[in-house]
Structure formats: structure tokens, C-alpha cells
mmCIF file with all atom_site columns, C-alpha atoms in Angstrom:
data_model
loop_
_atom_site.group_PDB
_atom_site.id
_atom_site.type_symbol
_atom_site.label_atom_id
_atom_site.label_alt_id
_atom_site.label_comp_id
_atom_site.label_asym_id
_atom_site.label_entity_id
_atom_site.label_seq_id
_atom_site.pdbx_PDB_ins_code
_atom_site.Cartn_x
_atom_site.Cartn_y
_atom_site.Cartn_z
_atom_site.occupancy
_atom_site.B_iso_or_equiv
_atom_site.pdbx_formal_charge
_atom_site.auth_seq_id
_atom_site.auth_comp_id
_atom_site.auth_asym_id
_atom_site.auth_atom_id
_atom_site.pdbx_PDB_model_num
ATOM 1   C CA . MET A 1 1   ? 3.127   -4.690  46.434  1.00 49.00 ? 1   MET A CA 1
ATOM 2   C CA . ARG A 1 2   ? 1.999   -6.931  43.609  1.00 50.00 ? 2   ARG A CA 1
ATOM 3   C CA . THR A 1 3   ? 0.390   -3.968  41.826  1.00 50.00 ? 3   THR A CA 1
ATOM 4   C CA . HIS A 1 4   ? 3.614   -1.954  41.918  1.00 52.00 ? 4   HIS A CA 1
ATOM 5   C CA . PHE A 1 5   ? 5.578   -4.898  40.570  1.00 47.00 ? 5   PHE A CA 1
ATOM 6   C CA . ALA A 1 6   ? 3.057   -5.379  37.759  1.00 47.00 ? 6   ALA A CA 1
ATOM 7   C CA . GLN A 1 7   ? 3.209   -1.668  36.915  1.00 51.00 ? 7   GLN A CA 1
ATOM 8   C CA . PHE A 1 8   ? 7.005   -1.809  36.920  1.00 43.00 ? 8   PHE A CA 1
ATOM 9   C CA . CYS A 1 9   ? 7.000   -4.818  34.584  1.00 42.00 ? 9   CYS A CA 1
ATOM 10  C CA . MET A 1 10  ? 4.508   -3.163  32.248  1.00 45.00 ? 10  MET A CA 1
ATOM 11  C CA . ALA A 1 11  ? 6.546   0.049   32.153  1.00 46.00 ? 11  ALA A CA 1
ATOM 12  C CA . ALA A 1 12  ? 9.724   -1.923  31.460  1.00 44.00 ? 12  ALA A CA 1
ATOM 13  C CA . LEU A 1 13  ? 7.991   -3.869  28.684  1.00 42.00 ? 13  LEU A CA 1
ATOM 14  C CA . LEU A 1 14  ? 6.576   -0.748  27.074  1.00 44.00 ? 14  LEU A CA 1
ATOM 15  C CA . THR A 1 15  ? 9.990   0.858   27.169  1.00 44.00 ? 15  THR A CA 1
ATOM 16  C CA . CYS A 1 16  ? 11.566  -2.079  25.337  1.00 46.00 ? 16  CYS A CA 1
ATOM 17  C CA . VAL A 1 17  ? 8.813   -2.861  22.843  1.00 42.00 ? 17  VAL A CA 1
ATOM 18  C CA . PRO A 1 18  ? 9.135   0.231   20.625  1.00 43.00 ? 18  PRO A CA 1
ATOM 19  C CA . SER A 1 19  ? 12.807  -0.383  20.002  1.00 38.00 ? 19  SER A CA 1
ATOM 20  C CA . VAL A 1 20  ? 12.233  -4.038  19.215  1.00 40.00 ? 20  VAL A CA 1
ATOM 21  C CA . PHE A 1 21  ? 9.288   -3.522  16.893  1.00 42.00 ? 21  PHE A CA 1
ATOM 22  C CA . ALA A 1 22  ? 10.110  -0.064  15.546  1.00 46.00 ? 22  ALA A CA 1
ATOM 23  C CA . HIS A 1 23  ? 9.245   0.614   11.936  1.00 57.00 ? 23  HIS A CA 1
ATOM 24  C CA . GLU A 1 24  ? 11.810  2.665   10.123  1.00 77.00 ? 24  GLU A CA 1
ATOM 25  C CA . GLY A 1 25  ? 9.169   4.624   8.245   1.00 89.00 ? 25  GLY A CA 1
ATOM 26  C CA . PRO A 1 26  ? 8.098   5.005   4.626   1.00 89.00 ? 26  PRO A CA 1
ATOM 27  C CA . GLU A 1 27  ? 11.254  6.840   3.587   1.00 92.00 ? 27  GLU A CA 1
ATOM 28  C CA . HIS A 1 28  ? 13.415  3.942   4.741   1.00 94.00 ? 28  HIS A CA 1
ATOM 29  C CA . GLU A 1 29  ? 11.120  1.431   3.017   1.00 95.00 ? 29  GLU A CA 1
ATOM 30  C CA . ILE A 1 30  ? 11.354  3.411   -0.231  1.00 95.00 ? 30  ILE A CA 1
ATOM 31  C CA . GLU A 1 31  ? 15.155  3.387   -0.011  1.00 96.00 ? 31  GLU A CA 1
ATOM 32  C CA . GLU A 1 32  ? 15.221  -0.367  0.564   1.00 96.00 ? 32  GLU A CA 1
ATOM 33  C CA . LEU A 1 33  ? 12.796  -1.081  -2.273  1.00 96.00 ? 33  LEU A CA 1
ATOM 34  C CA . THR A 1 34  ? 14.750  1.188   -4.621  1.00 96.00 ? 34  THR A CA 1
ATOM 35  C CA . GLU A 1 35  ? 17.987  -0.602  -3.719  1.00 97.00 ? 35  GLU A CA 1
ATOM 36  C CA . GLU A 1 36  ? 16.318  -3.974  -4.283  1.00 96.00 ? 36  GLU A CA 1
ATOM 37  C CA . MET A 1 37  ? 15.170  -2.861  -7.738  1.00 97.00 ? 37  MET A CA 1
ATOM 38  C CA . ALA A 1 38  ? 18.638  -1.541  -8.559  1.00 97.00 ? 38  ALA A CA 1
ATOM 39  C CA . LYS A 1 39  ? 20.159  -4.927  -7.677  1.00 97.00 ? 39  LYS A CA 1
ATOM 40  C CA . HIS A 1 40  ? 17.570  -7.294  -9.138  1.00 96.00 ? 40  HIS A CA 1
ATOM 41  C CA . GLY A 1 41  ? 15.447  -5.232  -11.495 1.00 96.00 ? 41  GLY A CA 1
ATOM 42  C CA . GLU A 1 42  ? 11.948  -3.857  -11.293 1.00 96.00 ? 42  GLU A CA 1
ATOM 43  C CA . THR A 1 43  ? 9.073   -6.182  -10.541 1.00 97.00 ? 43  THR A CA 1
ATOM 44  C CA . ALA A 1 44  ? 5.383   -5.396  -10.299 1.00 97.00 ? 44  ALA A CA 1
ATOM 45  C CA . LYS A 1 45  ? 5.443   -6.413  -6.642  1.00 97.00 ? 45  LYS A CA 1
ATOM 46  C CA . LEU A 1 46  ? 8.354   -4.140  -5.694  1.00 97.00 ? 46  LEU A CA 1
ATOM 47  C CA . LEU A 1 47  ? 6.955   -1.203  -7.653  1.00 98.00 ? 47  LEU A CA 1
ATOM 48  C CA . THR A 1 48  ? 3.562   -1.634  -6.006  1.00 97.00 ? 48  THR A CA 1
ATOM 49  C CA . GLU A 1 49  ? 5.081   -1.810  -2.535  1.00 97.00 ? 49  GLU A CA 1
ATOM 50  C CA . ARG A 1 50  ? 7.067   1.357   -3.201  1.00 97.00 ? 50  ARG A CA 1
ATOM 51  C CA . ALA A 1 51  ? 3.974   3.064   -4.629  1.00 97.00 ? 51  ALA A CA 1
ATOM 52  C CA . ILE A 1 52  ? 2.113   2.336   -1.399  1.00 96.00 ? 52  ILE A CA 1
ATOM 53  C CA . GLU A 1 53  ? 4.919   3.908   0.635   1.00 96.00 ? 53  GLU A CA 1
ATOM 54  C CA . TYR A 1 54  ? 4.864   6.960   -1.650  1.00 97.00 ? 54  TYR A CA 1
ATOM 55  C CA . ARG A 1 55  ? 1.088   7.200   -1.114  1.00 96.00 ? 55  ARG A CA 1
ATOM 56  C CA . VAL A 1 56  ? 1.581   7.095   2.649   1.00 95.00 ? 56  VAL A CA 1
ATOM 57  C CA . LEU A 1 57  ? 3.958   10.050  2.309   1.00 96.00 ? 57  LEU A CA 1
ATOM 58  C CA . GLY A 1 58  ? 1.517   11.906  0.071   1.00 96.00 ? 58  GLY A CA 1
ATOM 59  C CA . LYS A 1 59  ? 3.866   11.671  -2.911  1.00 97.00 ? 59  LYS A CA 1
ATOM 60  C CA . LEU A 1 60  ? 1.086   10.798  -5.295  1.00 97.00 ? 60  LEU A CA 1
ATOM 61  C CA . PRO A 1 61  ? 2.841   11.555  -8.623  1.00 97.00 ? 61  PRO A CA 1
ATOM 62  C CA . GLU A 1 62  ? 5.647   9.149   -7.665  1.00 98.00 ? 62  GLU A CA 1
ATOM 63  C CA . SER A 1 63  ? 3.072   6.568   -6.625  1.00 98.00 ? 63  SER A CA 1
ATOM 64  C CA . ILE A 1 64  ? 1.223   6.904   -9.942  1.00 97.00 ? 64  ILE A CA 1
ATOM 65  C CA . LYS A 1 65  ? 4.472   6.520   -11.867 1.00 98.00 ? 65  LYS A CA 1
ATOM 66  C CA . ASP A 1 66  ? 5.342   3.280   -10.045 1.00 98.00 ? 66  ASP A CA 1
ATOM 67  C CA . LEU A 1 67  ? 1.821   1.889   -10.393 1.00 98.00 ? 67  LEU A CA 1
ATOM 68  C CA . ASP A 1 68  ? 1.741   2.722   -14.088 1.00 96.00 ? 68  ASP A CA 1
ATOM 69  C CA . ARG A 1 69  ? 4.959   0.745   -14.559 1.00 98.00 ? 69  ARG A CA 1
ATOM 70  C CA . ALA A 1 70  ? 3.695   -2.103  -12.327 1.00 98.00 ? 70  ALA A CA 1
ATOM 71  C CA . SER A 1 71  ? 0.496   -2.378  -14.372 1.00 96.00 ? 71  SER A CA 1
ATOM 72  C CA . VAL A 1 72  ? 2.580   -2.761  -17.535 1.00 97.00 ? 72  VAL A CA 1
ATOM 73  C CA . LEU A 1 73  ? 4.609   -5.540  -15.915 1.00 97.00 ? 73  LEU A CA 1
ATOM 74  C CA . ASP A 1 74  ? 1.504   -7.294  -14.528 1.00 96.00 ? 74  ASP A CA 1
ATOM 75  C CA . PRO A 1 75  ? -1.600  -6.148  -16.418 1.00 96.00 ? 75  PRO A CA 1
ATOM 76  C CA . GLN A 1 76  ? -3.762  -8.880  -14.864 1.00 95.00 ? 76  GLN A CA 1
ATOM 77  C CA . SER A 1 77  ? -3.219  -7.782  -11.258 1.00 95.00 ? 77  SER A CA 1
ATOM 78  C CA . ILE A 1 78  ? -6.349  -6.713  -9.420  1.00 95.00 ? 78  ILE A CA 1
ATOM 79  C CA . PRO A 1 79  ? -4.350  -5.460  -6.392  1.00 95.00 ? 79  PRO A CA 1
ATOM 80  C CA . ILE A 1 80  ? -2.409  -3.132  -8.705  1.00 96.00 ? 80  ILE A CA 1
ATOM 81  C CA . CYS A 1 81  ? -5.683  -1.856  -10.235 1.00 96.00 ? 81  CYS A CA 1
ATOM 82  C CA . ARG A 1 82  ? -7.081  -1.292  -6.755  1.00 96.00 ? 82  ARG A CA 1
ATOM 83  C CA . GLU A 1 83  ? -4.046  0.657   -5.544  1.00 97.00 ? 83  GLU A CA 1
ATOM 84  C CA . PHE A 1 84  ? -3.890  2.607   -8.811  1.00 97.00 ? 84  PHE A CA 1
ATOM 85  C CA . SER A 1 85  ? -7.569  3.522   -8.369  1.00 97.00 ? 85  SER A CA 1
ATOM 86  C CA . ARG A 1 86  ? -6.994  4.625   -4.797  1.00 97.00 ? 86  ARG A CA 1
ATOM 87  C CA . VAL A 1 87  ? -4.060  6.866   -5.737  1.00 98.00 ? 87  VAL A CA 1
ATOM 88  C CA . LEU A 1 88  ? -5.859  8.354   -8.729  1.00 97.00 ? 88  LEU A CA 1
ATOM 89  C CA . PHE A 1 89  ? -8.818  9.180   -6.489  1.00 97.00 ? 89  PHE A CA 1
ATOM 90  C CA . LEU A 1 90  ? -6.558  10.764  -3.876  1.00 96.00 ? 90  LEU A CA 1
ATOM 91  C CA . SER A 1 91  ? -4.959  12.778  -6.694  1.00 97.00 ? 91  SER A CA 1
ATOM 92  C CA . GLY A 1 92  ? -8.330  14.333  -7.468  1.00 96.00 ? 92  GLY A CA 1
ATOM 93  C CA . LYS A 1 93  ? -9.023  12.188  -10.522 1.00 96.00 ? 93  LYS A CA 1
ATOM 94  C CA . PRO A 1 94  ? -12.235 10.286  -9.713  1.00 96.00 ? 94  PRO A CA 1
ATOM 95  C CA . PRO A 1 95  ? -13.153 9.524   -13.366 1.00 96.00 ? 95  PRO A CA 1
ATOM 96  C CA . GLU A 1 96  ? -9.744  7.931   -13.968 1.00 96.00 ? 96  GLU A CA 1
ATOM 97  C CA . ALA A 1 97  ? -10.017 6.055   -10.667 1.00 97.00 ? 97  ALA A CA 1
ATOM 98  C CA . LEU A 1 98  ? -13.416 4.673   -11.653 1.00 97.00 ? 98  LEU A CA 1
ATOM 99  C CA . ALA A 1 99  ? -12.038 3.665   -15.063 1.00 96.00 ? 99  ALA A CA 1
ATOM 100 C CA . ALA A 1 100 ? -9.204  1.761   -13.366 1.00 96.00 ? 100 ALA A CA 1
ATOM 101 C CA . ILE A 1 101 ? -11.741 -0.009  -11.152 1.00 97.00 ? 101 ILE A CA 1
ATOM 102 C CA . ALA A 1 102 ? -13.871 -0.889  -14.178 1.00 96.00 ? 102 ALA A CA 1
ATOM 103 C CA . ARG A 1 103 ? -10.797 -2.391  -15.836 1.00 95.00 ? 103 ARG A CA 1
ATOM 104 C CA . GLY A 1 104 ? -9.997  -4.335  -12.677 1.00 95.00 ? 104 GLY A CA 1
ATOM 105 C CA . LEU A 1 105 ? -13.509 -5.746  -12.570 1.00 95.00 ? 105 LEU A CA 1
ATOM 106 C CA . THR A 1 106 ? -12.997 -7.260  -16.026 1.00 95.00 ? 106 THR A CA 1
ATOM 107 C CA . LEU A 1 107 ? -9.988  -9.261  -14.842 1.00 94.00 ? 107 LEU A CA 1
ATOM 108 C CA . GLU A 1 108 ? -10.364 -12.886 -13.874 1.00 91.00 ? 108 GLU A CA 1
ATOM 109 C CA . THR A 1 109 ? -9.725  -13.928 -10.307 1.00 90.00 ? 109 THR A CA 1
ATOM 110 C CA . GLU A 1 110 ? -10.377 -16.844 -8.030  1.00 89.00 ? 110 GLU A CA 1
ATOM 111 C CA . GLU A 1 111 ? -10.375 -14.531 -4.995  1.00 90.00 ? 111 GLU A CA 1
ATOM 112 C CA . PRO A 1 112 ? -13.819 -13.059 -4.307  1.00 89.00 ? 112 PRO A CA 1
ATOM 113 C CA . THR A 1 113 ? -12.201 -10.545 -1.952  1.00 93.00 ? 113 THR A CA 1
ATOM 114 C CA . ASP A 1 114 ? -10.383 -8.982  -4.925  1.00 92.00 ? 114 ASP A CA 1
ATOM 115 C CA . VAL A 1 115 ? -13.663 -8.143  -6.622  1.00 93.00 ? 115 VAL A CA 1
ATOM 116 C CA . ALA A 1 116 ? -15.265 -7.094  -3.348  1.00 95.00 ? 116 ALA A CA 1
ATOM 117 C CA . SER A 1 117 ? -12.422 -4.687  -2.555  1.00 95.00 ? 117 SER A CA 1
ATOM 118 C CA . LEU A 1 118 ? -12.792 -3.028  -5.955  1.00 96.00 ? 118 LEU A CA 1
ATOM 119 C CA . ARG A 1 119 ? -16.531 -2.655  -5.453  1.00 96.00 ? 119 ARG A CA 1
ATOM 120 C CA . VAL A 1 120 ? -16.049 -1.158  -1.987  1.00 96.00 ? 120 VAL A CA 1
ATOM 121 C CA . LEU A 1 121 ? -13.542 1.344   -3.344  1.00 96.00 ? 121 LEU A CA 1
ATOM 122 C CA . ARG A 1 122 ? -15.907 2.210   -6.209  1.00 97.00 ? 122 ARG A CA 1
ATOM 123 C CA . ALA A 1 123 ? -18.700 2.803   -3.685  1.00 96.00 ? 123 ALA A CA 1
ATOM 124 C CA . GLU A 1 124 ? -16.447 5.077   -1.616  1.00 95.00 ? 124 GLU A CA 1
ATOM 125 C CA . ILE A 1 125 ? -15.523 7.108   -4.681  1.00 96.00 ? 125 ILE A CA 1
ATOM 126 C CA . LEU A 1 126 ? -19.135 7.401   -5.850  1.00 96.00 ? 126 LEU A CA 1
ATOM 127 C CA . ARG A 1 127 ? -20.303 8.355   -2.363  1.00 96.00 ? 127 ARG A CA 1
ATOM 128 C CA . SER A 1 128 ? -17.734 11.158  -2.218  1.00 92.00 ? 128 SER A CA 1
ATOM 129 C CA . GLN A 1 129 ? -19.017 12.767  -5.395  1.00 87.00 ? 129 GLN A CA 1
#
């Protein structure tokens, strides 16, 4: 009896959870970020977030465009360099990706994980060649 009740509760919970925690998807996120930029202007953070959503959808030219603009707005951002490198690599441009990583490694940071993440990405790119 207890097992059936537990199974019933678990099934009920699993039925409810997706609707409570559902993610609208990258397209919806892109719409929201675009609206936010239309209202308050472009920021490096918003452009980078939208670029990531474009990457998830495989819209790499759009992602590159946003990351290019984000890097102009915040040229000292290692996370932007890292994402830019990732998208350039996925676009079939390993030399440009490695150049973006090299630029990122020249930037100053107090976060050792920033440098480590660039080095890991560089290793992945070099290993793939």
C-alpha cells in the first residue's frame, strides 16, 4: 500500500514539476533580451546573454554579431572573449578563436577560473586540430 502511495505521489509531482519549472526556450529568451535592449539600450551583458542563446540555436552569425558588439562595449571582459572564442571555433574559424583566447589571456583578472577556462578552451581547440 505504501509503495503505491509513494508511486502516486511521485507521478503527481513529476506531472506538476515541468509546468512549474518549464523553460520557455532560446527563442523566447532572445525575444525578451531584444525587448530589454529596445527599452534600456544595449549592454555587454545583454548582448552576451543573447549571443549564448543564438549559439544554442546554432545561429552562429547572429551570435558573432552580438559578441562583436559586446566586446566593443566591454573590451576587458574575459567571459566575452571566452564566448567569442567558442562561437568562432564552432563557426569553423579555429585561428580566429585562438586569437580571441590569446587576447583574453592578456586581460587582467582577479578570478583564476577566468584564465583557466580560456586555457581549457584553447586546449580543446588545439586537440581538435
